[in-house]
Amino acid sequence: AYARLGQHQQVQAAAMRAAQKGTALGSPGLVANGKSLEAVALYGLGQPEKARAAVEEARRLFETAGDRQGTAK
């Protein structure tokens, strides 16, 4: 919802919390979802190179988790 409202800083904060929880839980899929959301926020904040890095990390984590649908996003 934040992204649709243009509140990219809030999106980034939520994404980082999700990734941290995923790390704490040992869940690469949750970390990947957080990184994917972080990429959306970074792009919205005008940081396309950082967004690209976050997308690549998310893709790698989705692959590690065996999430083919996530990898294709």
CSV table of N, CA and C in Angstrom, one decimal:
chain,number,residue,atom,x,y,z
A,1,ALA,N,0.8,-1.2,0.0
A,1,ALA,CA,0.0,0.0,0.0
A,1,ALA,C,0.9,1.3,0.0
A,2,TYR,N,2.0,1.2,0.8
A,2,TYR,CA,2.8,2.4,0.8
A,2,TYR,C,3.4,2.8,-0.6
A,3,ALA,N,3.8,1.8,-1.3
A,3,ALA,CA,4.3,2.0,-2.6
A,3,ALA,C,3.3,2.7,-3.6
A,4,ARG,N,2.1,2.3,-3.5
A,4,ARG,CA,1.1,2.9,-4.3
A,4,ARG,C,0.8,4.4,-3.9
A,5,LEU,N,1.1,4.7,-2.7
A,5,LEU,CA,0.9,6.0,-2.2
A,5,LEU,C,2.2,6.9,-2.3
A,6,GLY,N,3.2,6.3,-2.9
A,6,GLY,CA,4.5,7.0,-3.1
A,6,GLY,C,5.3,7.2,-1.8
A,7,GLN,N,5.0,6.4,-0.8
A,7,GLN,CA,5.7,6.5,0.5
A,7,GLN,C,6.9,5.4,0.5
A,8,HIS,N,7.8,5.7,-0.3
A,8,HIS,CA,8.9,4.7,-0.6
A,8,HIS,C,9.8,4.5,0.6
A,9,GLN,N,10.0,5.5,1.5
A,9,GLN,CA,10.8,5.3,2.7
A,9,GLN,C,10.1,4.3,3.6
A,10,GLN,N,8.8,4.4,3.7
A,10,GLN,CA,8.1,3.4,4.6
A,10,GLN,C,8.2,2.0,4.0
A,11,VAL,N,8.1,1.9,2.7
A,11,VAL,CA,8.3,0.6,2.0
A,11,VAL,C,9.7,0.1,2.3
A,12,GLN,N,10.7,0.9,2.2
A,12,GLN,CA,12.0,0.4,2.4
A,12,GLN,C,12.2,0.0,3.9
A,13,ALA,N,11.6,0.7,4.8
A,13,ALA,CA,11.7,0.3,6.2
A,13,ALA,C,11.0,-1.1,6.5
A,14,ALA,N,9.9,-1.3,5.9
A,14,ALA,CA,9.1,-2.5,6.0
A,14,ALA,C,9.9,-3.7,5.4
A,15,ALA,N,10.5,-3.4,4.2
A,15,ALA,CA,11.2,-4.4,3.5
A,15,ALA,C,12.5,-4.8,4.3
A,16,MET,N,13.1,-3.9,4.9
A,16,MET,CA,14.3,-4.2,5.7
A,16,MET,C,13.9,-5.0,6.9
A,17,ARG,N,12.8,-4.7,7.6
A,17,ARG,CA,12.3,-5.5,8.7
A,17,ARG,C,12.0,-6.9,8.3
A,18,ALA,N,11.4,-7.1,7.1
A,18,ALA,CA,11.1,-8.4,6.7
A,18,ALA,C,12.3,-9.2,6.4
A,19,ALA,N,13.3,-8.6,5.8
A,19,ALA,CA,14.6,-9.3,5.5
A,19,ALA,C,15.3,-9.6,6.8
A,20,GLN,N,15.3,-8.8,7.8
A,20,GLN,CA,15.9,-9.1,9.0
A,20,GLN,C,15.2,-10.2,9.7
A,21,LYS,N,13.9,-10.2,9.7
A,21,LYS,CA,13.2,-11.3,10.3
A,21,LYS,C,13.5,-12.6,9.6
A,22,GLY,N,13.5,-12.6,8.3
A,22,GLY,CA,13.8,-13.8,7.5
A,22,GLY,C,15.2,-14.3,7.8
A,23,THR,N,16.2,-13.4,8.0
A,23,THR,CA,17.5,-13.8,8.4
A,23,THR,C,17.5,-14.5,9.8
A,24,ALA,N,16.8,-13.9,10.7
A,24,ALA,CA,16.7,-14.4,12.1
A,24,ALA,C,16.1,-15.8,12.1
A,25,LEU,N,15.1,-16.0,11.2
A,25,LEU,CA,14.4,-17.2,11.2
A,25,LEU,C,15.0,-18.3,10.2
A,26,GLY,N,16.0,-17.9,9.5
A,26,GLY,CA,16.7,-18.8,8.6
A,26,GLY,C,15.8,-19.1,7.4
A,27,SER,N,15.1,-18.1,6.9
A,27,SER,CA,14.1,-18.2,5.8
A,27,SER,C,14.6,-17.4,4.6
A,28,PRO,N,15.3,-18.0,3.7
A,28,PRO,CA,15.8,-17.3,2.5
A,28,PRO,C,14.6,-16.7,1.7
A,29,GLY,N,13.5,-17.4,1.7
A,29,GLY,CA,12.3,-16.9,0.9
A,29,GLY,C,11.8,-15.6,1.5
A,30,LEU,N,11.7,-15.5,2.8
A,30,LEU,CA,11.3,-14.2,3.4
A,30,LEU,C,12.3,-13.1,3.2
A,31,VAL,N,13.6,-13.5,3.3
A,31,VAL,CA,14.6,-12.5,3.0
A,31,VAL,C,14.5,-12.0,1.5
A,32,ALA,N,14.3,-13.0,0.6
A,32,ALA,CA,14.1,-12.6,-0.8
A,32,ALA,C,12.9,-11.7,-1.0
A,33,ASN,N,11.8,-12.0,-0.4
A,33,ASN,CA,10.6,-11.1,-0.5
A,33,ASN,C,11.0,-9.7,0.0
A,34,GLY,N,11.7,-9.6,1.1
A,34,GLY,CA,12.0,-8.3,1.6
A,34,GLY,C,13.0,-7.6,0.7
A,35,LYS,N,13.9,-8.3,0.1
A,35,LYS,CA,14.8,-7.6,-0.8
A,35,LYS,C,14.1,-7.2,-2.1
A,36,SER,N,13.2,-8.0,-2.5
A,36,SER,CA,12.4,-7.6,-3.7
A,36,SER,C,11.6,-6.4,-3.5
A,37,LEU,N,11.0,-6.3,-2.3
A,37,LEU,CA,10.2,-5.1,-1.9
A,37,LEU,C,11.1,-3.9,-1.8
A,38,GLU,N,12.3,-4.1,-1.2
A,38,GLU,CA,13.3,-3.1,-1.1
A,38,GLU,C,13.7,-2.5,-2.4
A,39,ALA,N,13.8,-3.4,-3.4
A,39,ALA,CA,14.1,-2.9,-4.8
A,39,ALA,C,13.1,-1.9,-5.3
A,40,VAL,N,11.8,-2.2,-5.0
A,40,VAL,CA,10.7,-1.3,-5.5
A,40,VAL,C,10.9,0.0,-4.8
A,41,ALA,N,11.2,0.0,-3.5
A,41,ALA,CA,11.3,1.2,-2.7
A,41,ALA,C,12.5,2.0,-3.2
A,42,LEU,N,13.7,1.4,-3.5
A,42,LEU,CA,14.9,2.1,-3.9
A,42,LEU,C,14.6,2.7,-5.3
A,43,TYR,N,14.0,2.0,-6.2
A,43,TYR,CA,13.7,2.5,-7.5
A,43,TYR,C,12.8,3.8,-7.3
A,44,GLY,N,11.8,3.7,-6.5
A,44,GLY,CA,10.9,4.8,-6.2
A,44,GLY,C,11.6,6.0,-5.6
A,45,LEU,N,12.7,5.7,-4.9
A,45,LEU,CA,13.5,6.8,-4.3
A,45,LEU,C,14.6,7.3,-5.2
A,46,GLY,N,14.6,6.9,-6.5
A,46,GLY,CA,15.5,7.4,-7.5
A,46,GLY,C,16.9,6.8,-7.3
A,47,GLN,N,17.0,5.5,-6.9
A,47,GLN,CA,18.3,4.8,-6.7
A,47,GLN,C,18.3,3.5,-7.5
A,48,PRO,N,18.3,3.7,-8.9
A,48,PRO,CA,18.1,2.5,-9.7
A,48,PRO,C,19.2,1.5,-9.6
A,49,GLU,N,20.5,1.9,-9.3
A,49,GLU,CA,21.6,0.9,-9.2
A,49,GLU,C,21.4,0.1,-8.0
A,50,LYS,N,21.0,0.8,-6.9
A,50,LYS,CA,20.8,0.0,-5.6
A,50,LYS,C,19.6,-0.9,-5.8
A,51,ALA,N,18.6,-0.5,-6.5
A,51,ALA,CA,17.4,-1.3,-6.8
A,51,ALA,C,17.8,-2.5,-7.5
A,52,ARG,N,18.7,-2.4,-8.5
A,52,ARG,CA,19.1,-3.5,-9.3
A,52,ARG,C,19.9,-4.5,-8.5
A,53,ALA,N,20.7,-4.0,-7.6
A,53,ALA,CA,21.5,-4.9,-6.7
A,53,ALA,C,20.5,-5.7,-5.8
A,54,ALA,N,19.5,-5.0,-5.3
A,54,ALA,CA,18.5,-5.7,-4.4
A,54,ALA,C,17.8,-6.7,-5.2
A,55,VAL,N,17.4,-6.5,-6.4
A,55,VAL,CA,16.7,-7.4,-7.3
A,55,VAL,C,17.6,-8.7,-7.5
A,56,GLU,N,18.8,-8.4,-7.8
A,56,GLU,CA,19.7,-9.6,-8.1
A,56,GLU,C,19.9,-10.4,-6.8
A,57,GLU,N,20.0,-9.8,-5.7
A,57,GLU,CA,20.1,-10.5,-4.4
A,57,GLU,C,18.8,-11.3,-4.1
A,58,ALA,N,17.7,-10.7,-4.4
A,58,ALA,CA,16.4,-11.4,-4.2
A,58,ALA,C,16.3,-12.6,-5.1
A,59,ARG,N,16.7,-12.4,-6.4
A,59,ARG,CA,16.7,-13.5,-7.3
A,59,ARG,C,17.6,-14.7,-6.9
A,60,ARG,N,18.7,-14.4,-6.4
A,60,ARG,CA,19.6,-15.4,-5.9
A,60,ARG,C,19.0,-16.1,-4.7
A,61,LEU,N,18.4,-15.4,-3.8
A,61,LEU,CA,17.8,-16.0,-2.6
A,61,LEU,C,16.6,-16.8,-3.0
A,62,PHE,N,15.8,-16.3,-3.9
A,62,PHE,CA,14.6,-17.1,-4.4
A,62,PHE,C,15.1,-18.5,-5.0
A,63,GLU,N,16.2,-18.4,-5.7
A,63,GLU,CA,16.8,-19.7,-6.3
A,63,GLU,C,17.2,-20.6,-5.2
A,64,THR,N,17.9,-20.0,-4.2
A,64,THR,CA,18.3,-20.8,-3.0
A,64,THR,C,17.2,-21.5,-2.3
A,65,ALA,N,16.1,-20.8,-2.2
A,65,ALA,CA,14.9,-21.3,-1.5
A,65,ALA,C,14.1,-22.3,-2.4
A,66,GLY,N,14.5,-22.4,-3.7
A,66,GLY,CA,13.8,-23.2,-4.6
A,66,GLY,C,12.4,-22.6,-5.1
A,67,ASP,N,12.3,-21.3,-5.0
A,67,ASP,CA,11.1,-20.6,-5.3
A,67,ASP,C,11.2,-20.2,-6.8
A,68,ARG,N,10.6,-21.0,-7.7
A,68,ARG,CA,10.7,-20.7,-9.1
A,68,ARG,C,9.9,-19.5,-9.5
A,69,GLN,N,8.7,-19.4,-8.8
A,69,GLN,CA,7.9,-18.2,-9.1
A,69,GLN,C,8.5,-16.9,-8.7
A,70,GLY,N,9.2,-16.9,-7.5
A,70,GLY,CA,9.9,-15.8,-7.0
A,70,GLY,C,11.0,-15.4,-7.9
A,71,THR,N,11.7,-16.4,-8.4
A,71,THR,CA,12.9,-16.2,-9.3
A,71,THR,C,12.4,-15.5,-10.6
A,72,ALA,N,11.2,-15.9,-11.0
A,72,ALA,CA,10.7,-15.3,-12.3
A,72,ALA,C,10.2,-13.9,-12.2
A,73,LYS,N,10.0,-13.4,-11.0
A,73,LYS,CA,9.5,-12.0,-10.8
A,73,LYS,C,10.3,-11.0,-11.4
